[in-house]
PDB file of N, CA and C in Angstrom:
ATOM      1  N   MET A   1     123.999  53.132  52.305  1.00  0.00           N
ATOM      2  CA  MET A   1     124.176  52.934  50.890  1.00  0.00           C
ATOM      3  C   MET A   1     125.476  52.184  50.590  1.00  0.00           C
ATOM      4  N   PHE A   2     126.559  52.530  51.307  1.00  0.00           N
ATOM      5  CA  PHE A   2     127.848  51.901  51.042  1.00  0.00           C
ATOM      6  C   PHE A   2     128.166  50.772  52.021  1.00  0.00           C
ATOM      7  N   GLY A   3     127.247  50.504  52.952  1.00  0.00           N
ATOM      8  CA  GLY A   3     127.455  49.410  53.885  1.00  0.00           C
ATOM      9  C   GLY A   3     128.333  49.745  55.076  1.00  0.00           C
ATOM     10  N   PHE A   4     128.570  51.028  55.333  1.00  0.00           N
ATOM     11  CA  PHE A   4     129.355  51.415  56.505  1.00  0.00           C
ATOM     12  C   PHE A   4     128.440  51.403  57.725  1.00  0.00           C
ATOM     13  N   ALA A   5     128.823  50.667  58.746  1.00  0.00           N
ATOM     14  CA  ALA A   5     127.976  50.538  59.926  1.00  0.00           C
ATOM     15  C   ALA A   5     128.163  51.679  60.924  1.00  0.00           C
ATOM     16  N   ASP A   6     129.233  52.470  60.787  1.00  0.00           N
ATOM     17  CA  ASP A   6     129.536  53.492  61.786  1.00  0.00           C
ATOM     18  C   ASP A   6     129.180  54.911  61.346  1.00  0.00           C
ATOM     19  N   ARG A   7     128.336  55.072  60.354  1.00  0.00           N
ATOM     20  CA  ARG A   7     127.951  56.411  59.901  1.00  0.00           C
ATOM     21  C   ARG A   7     126.554  56.415  59.301  1.00  0.00           C
ATOM     22  N   GLY A   8     126.045  57.614  59.066  1.00  0.00           N
ATOM     23  CA  GLY A   8     124.721  57.729  58.481  1.00  0.00           C
ATOM     24  C   GLY A   8     123.644  58.173  59.449  1.00  0.00           C
ATOM     25  N   ARG A   9     123.994  58.270  60.738  1.00  0.00           N
ATOM     26  CA  ARG A   9     123.035  58.753  61.730  1.00  0.00           C
ATOM     27  C   ARG A   9     123.793  59.337  62.911  1.00  0.00           C
ATOM     28  N   VAL A  10     123.123  60.178  63.672  1.00  0.00           N
ATOM     29  CA  VAL A  10     123.717  60.784  64.856  1.00  0.00           C
ATOM     30  C   VAL A  10     123.336  59.922  66.052  1.00  0.00           C
ATOM     31  N   ALA A  11     124.334  59.250  66.640  1.00  0.00           N
ATOM     32  CA  ALA A  11     124.095  58.372  67.787  1.00  0.00           C
ATOM     33  C   ALA A  11     125.422  58.070  68.475  1.00  0.00           C
ATOM     34  N   ALA A  12     125.348  57.715  69.739  1.00  0.00           N
ATOM     35  CA  ALA A  12     126.541  57.352  70.497  1.00  0.00           C
ATOM     36  C   ALA A  12     127.259  56.205  69.809  1.00  0.00           C
ATOM     37  N   GLY A  13     128.571  56.316  69.693  1.00  0.00           N
ATOM     38  CA  GLY A  13     129.385  55.269  69.091  1.00  0.00           C
ATOM     39  C   GLY A  13     129.509  55.367  67.584  1.00  0.00           C
ATOM     40  N   GLN A  14     128.813  56.293  66.970  1.00  0.00           N
ATOM     41  CA  GLN A  14     128.884  56.470  65.521  1.00  0.00           C
ATOM     42  C   GLN A  14     129.955  57.494  65.179  1.00  0.00           C
ATOM     43  N   ARG A  15     130.454  57.434  63.983  1.00  0.00           N
ATOM     44  CA  ARG A  15     131.447  58.388  63.500  1.00  0.00           C
ATOM     45  C   ARG A  15     130.794  59.757  63.426  1.00  0.00           C
ATOM     46  N   ALA A  16     131.424  60.774  63.991  1.00  0.00           N
ATOM     47  CA  ALA A  16     130.819  62.104  64.084  1.00  0.00           C
ATOM     48  C   ALA A  16     131.414  63.061  63.059  1.00  0.00           C
ATOM     49  N   ASP A  17     131.111  62.851  61.796  1.00  0.00           N
ATOM     50  CA  ASP A  17     131.459  63.786  60.732  1.00  0.00           C
ATOM     51  C   ASP A  17     130.162  64.474  60.339  1.00  0.00           C
ATOM     52  N   LEU A  18     130.038  65.746  60.687  1.00  0.00           N
ATOM     53  CA  LEU A  18     128.796  66.461  60.445  1.00  0.00           C
ATOM     54  C   LEU A  18     129.062  67.826  59.835  1.00  0.00           C
ATOM     55  N   VAL A  19     128.157  68.263  58.998  1.00  0.00           N
ATOM     56  CA  VAL A  19     128.161  69.630  58.476  1.00  0.00           C
ATOM     57  C   VAL A  19     126.779  70.193  58.775  1.00  0.00           C
ATOM     58  N   LEU A  20     126.729  71.241  59.580  1.00  0.00           N
ATOM     59  CA  LEU A  20     125.482  71.894  59.928  1.00  0.00           C
ATOM     60  C   LEU A  20     125.294  73.089  59.006  1.00  0.00           C
ATOM     61  N   VAL A  21     124.185  73.097  58.285  1.00  0.00           N
ATOM     62  CA  VAL A  21     123.900  74.201  57.363  1.00  0.00           C
ATOM     63  C   VAL A  21     122.668  74.950  57.835  1.00  0.00           C
ATOM     64  N   SER A  22     122.557  76.183  57.380  1.00  0.00           N
ATOM     65  CA  SER A  22     121.410  77.015  57.708  1.00  0.00           C
ATOM     66  C   SER A  22     120.360  76.826  56.630  1.00  0.00           C
ATOM     67  N   GLY A  23     119.347  76.038  56.916  1.00  0.00           N
ATOM     68  CA  GLY A  23     118.297  75.782  55.952  1.00  0.00           C
ATOM     69  C   GLY A  23     118.110  74.303  55.711  1.00  0.00           C
ATOM     70  N   ASP A  24     117.235  73.991  54.798  1.00  0.00           N
ATOM     71  CA  ASP A  24     116.903  72.607  54.481  1.00  0.00           C
ATOM     72  C   ASP A  24     117.390  72.274  53.070  1.00  0.00           C
ATOM     73  N   PRO A  25     118.508  71.544  52.957  1.00  0.00           N
ATOM     74  CA  PRO A  25     119.031  71.227  51.629  1.00  0.00           C
ATOM     75  C   PRO A  25     118.123  70.302  50.815  1.00  0.00           C
ATOM     76  N   LEU A  26     117.151  69.674  51.450  1.00  0.00           N
ATOM     77  CA  LEU A  26     116.222  68.832  50.710  1.00  0.00           C
ATOM     78  C   LEU A  26     115.222  69.662  49.904  1.00  0.00           C
ATOM     79  N   THR A  27     114.997  70.904  50.351  1.00  0.00           N
ATOM     80  CA  THR A  27     114.073  71.776  49.624  1.00  0.00           C
ATOM     81  C   THR A  27     114.794  72.857  48.823  1.00  0.00           C
ATOM     82  N   ASP A  28     116.050  73.187  49.226  1.00  0.00           N
ATOM     83  CA  ASP A  28     116.829  74.206  48.521  1.00  0.00           C
ATOM     84  C   ASP A  28     118.302  73.835  48.613  1.00  0.00           C
ATOM     85  N   ILE A  29     118.853  73.288  47.547  1.00  0.00           N
ATOM     86  CA  ILE A  29     120.230  72.791  47.553  1.00  0.00           C
ATOM     87  C   ILE A  29     121.250  73.895  47.826  1.00  0.00           C
ATOM     88  N   THR A  30     120.901  75.154  47.550  1.00  0.00           N
ATOM     89  CA  THR A  30     121.855  76.247  47.783  1.00  0.00           C
ATOM     90  C   THR A  30     122.132  76.469  49.263  1.00  0.00           C
ATOM     91  N   THR A  31     121.297  75.914  50.157  1.00  0.00           N
ATOM     92  CA  THR A  31     121.572  76.060  51.591  1.00  0.00           C
ATOM     93  C   THR A  31     122.836  75.305  51.995  1.00  0.00           C
ATOM     94  N   THR A  32     123.312  74.404  51.153  1.00  0.00           N
ATOM     95  CA  THR A  32     124.556  73.701  51.473  1.00  0.00           C
ATOM     96  C   THR A  32     125.746  74.654  51.449  1.00  0.00           C
ATOM     97  N   ARG A  33     125.557  75.834  50.892  1.00  0.00           N
ATOM     98  CA  ARG A  33     126.617  76.856  50.914  1.00  0.00           C
ATOM     99  C   ARG A  33     126.635  77.632  52.222  1.00  0.00           C
ATOM    100  N   ALA A  34     125.559  77.552  52.980  1.00  0.00           N
ATOM    101  CA  ALA A  34     125.437  78.301  54.233  1.00  0.00           C
ATOM    102  C   ALA A  34     125.890  77.430  55.404  1.00  0.00           C
ATOM    103  N   ILE A  35     127.164  77.100  55.425  1.00  0.00           N
ATOM    104  CA  ILE A  35     127.722  76.223  56.460  1.00  0.00           C
ATOM    105  C   ILE A  35     127.834  76.991  57.771  1.00  0.00           C
ATOM    106  N   GLU A  36     127.251  76.430  58.818  1.00  0.00           N
ATOM    107  CA  GLU A  36     127.296  77.048  60.140  1.00  0.00           C
ATOM    108  C   GLU A  36     128.410  76.440  61.005  1.00  0.00           C
ATOM    109  N   ARG A  37     128.495  75.121  60.997  1.00  0.00           N
ATOM    110  CA  ARG A  37     129.501  74.420  61.805  1.00  0.00           C
ATOM    111  C   ARG A  37     129.920  73.133  61.103  1.00  0.00           C
ATOM    112  N   ILE A  38     131.130  72.677  61.418  1.00  0.00           N
ATOM    113  CA  ILE A  38     131.667  71.441  60.837  1.00  0.00           C
ATOM    114  C   ILE A  38     132.330  70.631  61.947  1.00  0.00           C
ATOM    115  N   TRP A  39     132.063  69.332  61.945  1.00  0.00           N
ATOM    116  CA  TRP A  39     132.741  68.411  62.862  1.00  0.00           C
ATOM    117  C   TRP A  39     133.353  67.288  62.043  1.00  0.00           C
ATOM    118  N   ARG A  40     134.597  66.938  62.355  1.00  0.00           N
ATOM    119  CA  ARG A  40     135.266  65.792  61.725  1.00  0.00           C
ATOM    120  C   ARG A  40     135.764  64.895  62.839  1.00  0.00           C
ATOM    121  N   GLY A  41     135.319  63.659  62.819  1.00  0.00           N
ATOM    122  CA  GLY A  41     135.711  62.724  63.872  1.00  0.00           C
ATOM    123  C   GLY A  41     135.282  63.183  65.251  1.00  0.00           C
ATOM    124  N   GLY A  42     134.175  63.922  65.317  1.00  0.00           N
ATOM    125  CA  GLY A  42     133.657  64.396  66.599  1.00  0.00           C
ATOM    126  C   GLY A  42     134.307  65.664  67.115  1.00  0.00           C
ATOM    127  N   ILE A  43     135.226  66.231  66.351  1.00  0.00           N
ATOM    128  CA  ILE A  43     135.937  67.440  66.779  1.00  0.00           C
ATOM    129  C   ILE A  43     135.520  68.599  65.884  1.00  0.00           C
ATOM    130  N   ALA A  44     135.114  69.700  66.507  1.00  0.00           N
ATOM    131  CA  ALA A  44     134.708  70.876  65.741  1.00  0.00           C
ATOM    132  C   ALA A  44     135.896  71.402  64.941  1.00  0.00           C
ATOM    133  N   CYS A  45     135.639  71.736  63.687  1.00  0.00           N
ATOM    134  CA  CYS A  45     136.674  72.258  62.791  1.00  0.00           C
ATOM    135  C   CYS A  45     136.556  73.777  62.689  1.00  0.00           C
ATOM    136  N   ASP A  46     137.660  74.393  62.314  1.00  0.00           N
ATOM    137  CA  ASP A  46     137.673  75.821  62.054  1.00  0.00           C
ATOM    138  C   ASP A  46     137.012  76.059  60.707  1.00  0.00           C
ATOM    139  N   ARG A  47     135.857  76.709  60.711  1.00  0.00           N
ATOM    140  CA  ARG A  47     135.138  76.956  59.462  1.00  0.00           C
ATOM    141  C   ARG A  47     135.936  77.839  58.515  1.00  0.00           C
ATOM    142  N   ARG A  48     136.834  78.646  59.033  1.00  0.00           N
ATOM    143  CA  ARG A  48     137.610  79.553  58.181  1.00  0.00           C
ATOM    144  C   ARG A  48     138.499  78.783  57.196  1.00  0.00           C
ATOM    145  N   ALA A  49     138.810  77.554  57.530  1.00  0.00           N
ATOM    146  CA  ALA A  49     139.614  76.738  56.620  1.00  0.00           C
ATOM    147  C   ALA A  49     138.846  76.424  55.338  1.00  0.00           C
ATOM    148  N   PHE A  50     137.524  76.622  55.368  1.00  0.00           N
ATOM    149  CA  PHE A  50     136.683  76.297  54.228  1.00  0.00           C
ATOM    150  C   PHE A  50     136.121  77.536  53.530  1.00  0.00           C
ATOM    151  N   VAL A  51     136.566  78.726  53.956  1.00  0.00           N
ATOM    152  CA  VAL A  51     136.077  79.982  53.373  1.00  0.00           C
ATOM    153  C   VAL A  51     136.771  80.216  52.041  1.00  0.00           C
ATOM    154  N   ALA A  52     135.981  80.541  51.021  1.00  0.00           N
ATOM    155  CA  ALA A  52     136.523  80.681  49.664  1.00  0.00           C
ATOM    156  C   ALA A  52     136.888  82.097  49.282  1.00  0.00           C
ATOM    157  N   SER A  53     136.391  83.106  50.010  1.00  0.00           N
ATOM    158  CA  SER A  53     136.656  84.484  49.593  1.00  0.00           C
ATOM    159  C   SER A  53     136.645  85.427  50.793  1.00  0.00           C
ATOM    160  N   ALA A  54     137.125  86.642  50.564  1.00  0.00           N
ATOM    161  CA  ALA A  54     137.115  87.663  51.613  1.00  0.00           C
ATOM    162  C   ALA A  54     135.683  88.020  51.997  1.00  0.00           C
ATOM    163  N   ALA A  55     134.781  88.023  51.020  1.00  0.00           N
ATOM    164  CA  ALA A  55     133.373  88.328  51.306  1.00  0.00           C
ATOM    165  C   ALA A  55     132.774  87.271  52.232  1.00  0.00           C
ATOM    166  N   GLU A  56     133.098  86.014  51.992  1.00  0.00           N
ATOM    167  CA  GLU A  56     132.610  84.949  52.872  1.00  0.00           C
ATOM    168  C   GLU A  56     133.210  85.080  54.265  1.00  0.00           C
ATOM    169  N   ALA A  57     134.469  85.490  54.353  1.00  0.00           N
ATOM    170  CA  ALA A  57     135.109  85.691  55.648  1.00  0.00           C
ATOM    171  C   ALA A  57     134.402  86.799  56.429  1.00  0.00           C
ATOM    172  N   GLU A  58     134.004  87.868  55.733  1.00  0.00           N
ATOM    173  CA  GLU A  58     133.266  88.952  56.381  1.00  0.00           C
ATOM    174  C   GLU A  58     131.910  88.472  56.870  1.00  0.00           C
ATOM    175  N   GLN A  59     131.234  87.672  56.059  1.00  0.00           N
ATOM    176  CA  GLN A  59     129.939  87.130  56.466  1.00  0.00           C
ATOM    177  C   GLN A  59     130.100  86.226  57.684  1.00  0.00           C
ATOM    178  N   LEU A  60     131.152  85.445  57.704  1.00  0.00           N
ATOM    179  CA  LEU A  60     131.407  84.557  58.832  1.00  0.00           C
ATOM    180  C   LEU A  60     131.678  85.367  60.093  1.00  0.00           C
ATOM    181  N   ASP A  61     132.452  86.439  59.977  1.00  0.00           N
ATOM    182  CA  ASP A  61     132.710  87.309  61.134  1.00  0.00           C
ATOM    183  C   ASP A  61     131.410  87.903  61.670  1.00  0.00           C
ATOM    184  N   ALA A  62     130.549  88.362  60.750  1.00  0.00           N
ATOM    185  CA  ALA A  62     129.266  88.936  61.161  1.00  0.00           C
ATOM    186  C   ALA A  62     128.401  87.881  61.844  1.00  0.00           C
ATOM    187  N   PHE A  63     128.386  86.679  61.298  1.00  0.00           N
ATOM    188  CA  PHE A  63     127.612  85.601  61.909  1.00  0.00           C
ATOM    189  C   PHE A  63     128.144  85.277  63.303  1.00  0.00           C
ATOM    190  N   ASP A  64     129.463  85.177  63.441  1.00  0.00           N
ATOM    191  CA  ASP A  64     130.051  84.873  64.748  1.00  0.00           C
ATOM    192  C   ASP A  64     129.718  85.952  65.770  1.00  0.00           C
ATOM    193  N   ALA A  65     129.730  87.218  65.348  1.00  0.00           N
ATOM    194  CA  ALA A  65     129.385  88.308  66.253  1.00  0.00           C
ATOM    195  C   ALA A  65     127.917  88.213  66.680  1.00  0.00           C
ATOM    196  N   GLN A  66     127.055  87.907  65.735  1.00  0.00           N
ATOM    197  CA  GLN A  66     125.633  87.759  66.045  1.00  0.00           C
ATOM    198  C   GLN A  66     125.409  86.568  66.975  1.00  0.00           C
ATOM    199  N   LEU A  67     126.074  85.473  66.708  1.00  0.00           N
ATOM    200  CA  LEU A  67     125.952  84.287  67.549  1.00  0.00           C
ATOM    201  C   LEU A  67     126.422  84.576  68.970  1.00  0.00           C
ATOM    202  N   ALA A  68     127.513  85.310  69.114  1.00  0.00           N
ATOM    203  CA  ALA A  68     128.021  85.664  70.439  1.00  0.00           C
ATOM    204  C   ALA A  68     126.988  86.480  71.216  1.00  0.00           C
ATOM    205  N   LYS A  69     126.287  87.399  70.545  1.00  0.00           N
ATOM    206  CA  LYS A  69     125.253  88.199  71.200  1.00  0.00           C
ATOM    207  C   LYS A  69     124.098  87.318  71.659  1.00  0.00           C
ATOM    208  N   VAL A  70     123.691  86.378  70.818  1.00  0.00           N
ATOM    209  CA  VAL A  70     122.594  85.476  71.174  1.00  0.00           C
ATOM    210  C   VAL A  70     122.981  84.616  72.371  1.00  0.00           C
ATOM    211  N   VAL A  71     124.173  84.066  72.338  1.00  0.00           N
ATOM    212  CA  VAL A  71     124.635  83.218  73.447  1.00  0.00           C
ATOM    213  C   VAL A  71     124.695  84.033  74.739  1.00  0.00           C
ATOM    214  N   ALA A  72     125.188  85.256  74.680  1.00  0.00           N
ATOM    215  CA  ALA A  72     125.261  86.115  75.869  1.00  0.00           C
ATOM    216  C   ALA A  72     123.864  86.400  76.414  1.00  0.00           C
ATOM    217  N   ALA A  73     122.914  86.665  75.519  1.00  0.00           N
ATOM    218  CA  ALA A  73     121.547  86.939  75.955  1.00  0.00           C
ATOM    219  C   ALA A  73     120.915  85.718  76.613  1.00  0.00           C
ATOM    220  N   VAL A  74     121.151  84.549  76.048  1.00  0.00           N
ATOM    221  CA  VAL A  74     120.611  83.326  76.627  1.00  0.00           C
ATOM    222  C   VAL A  74     121.225  83.068  78.000  1.00  0.00           C
ATOM    223  N   ARG A  75     122.534  83.250  78.096  1.00  0.00           N
ATOM    224  CA  ARG A  75     123.196  83.035  79.394  1.00  0.00           C
ATOM    225  C   ARG A  75     122.718  84.036  80.444  1.00  0.00           C
ATOM    226  N   GLU A  76     122.389  85.244  80.014  1.00  0.00           N
ATOM    227  CA  GLU A  76     121.886  86.253  80.934  1.00  0.00           C
ATOM    228  C   GLU A  76     120.514  85.868  81.469  1.00  0.00           C
ATOM    229  N   ARG A  77     119.683  85.310  80.594  1.00  0.00           N
ATOM    230  CA  ARG A  77     118.345  84.904  81.009  1.00  0.00           C
ATOM    231  C   ARG A  77     118.334  83.623  81.827  1.00  0.00           C
ATOM    232  N   TRP A  78     119.200  82.688  81.452  1.00  0.00           N
ATOM    233  CA  TRP A  78     119.237  81.382  82.138  1.00  0.00           C
ATOM    234  C   TRP A  78     120.635  81.098  82.648  1.00  0.00           C
ATOM    235  N   PRO A  79     121.034  81.770  83.720  1.00  0.00           N
ATOM    236  CA  PRO A  79     122.385  81.505  84.248  1.00  0.00           C
ATOM    237  C   PRO A  79     122.478  80.081  84.812  1.00  0.00           C
ATOM    238  N   SER A  80     123.634  79.482  84.650  1.00  0.00           N
ATOM    239  CA  SER A  80     123.777  78.097  85.137  1.00  0.00           C
ATOM    240  C   SER A  80     124.150  78.045  86.590  1.00  0.00           C
TER     241      SER A  80
END
């Protein structure tokens, strides 16, 4: 739209600014509030820098704990 050649798609050599949300913002715009991960310039950012309240911080802690359990279970099933 703005004529930038280095953004707008995920590919090698492109600028890696991404926000991963839980859900489909094309069908429900409120899913843009459910941020899972953020990358700026290809580097993962601390999501806590974007937390607006103590309640959101608690939800993020719960999500991180759940994610850690899932990752551990996957690693247990498929050891490298």
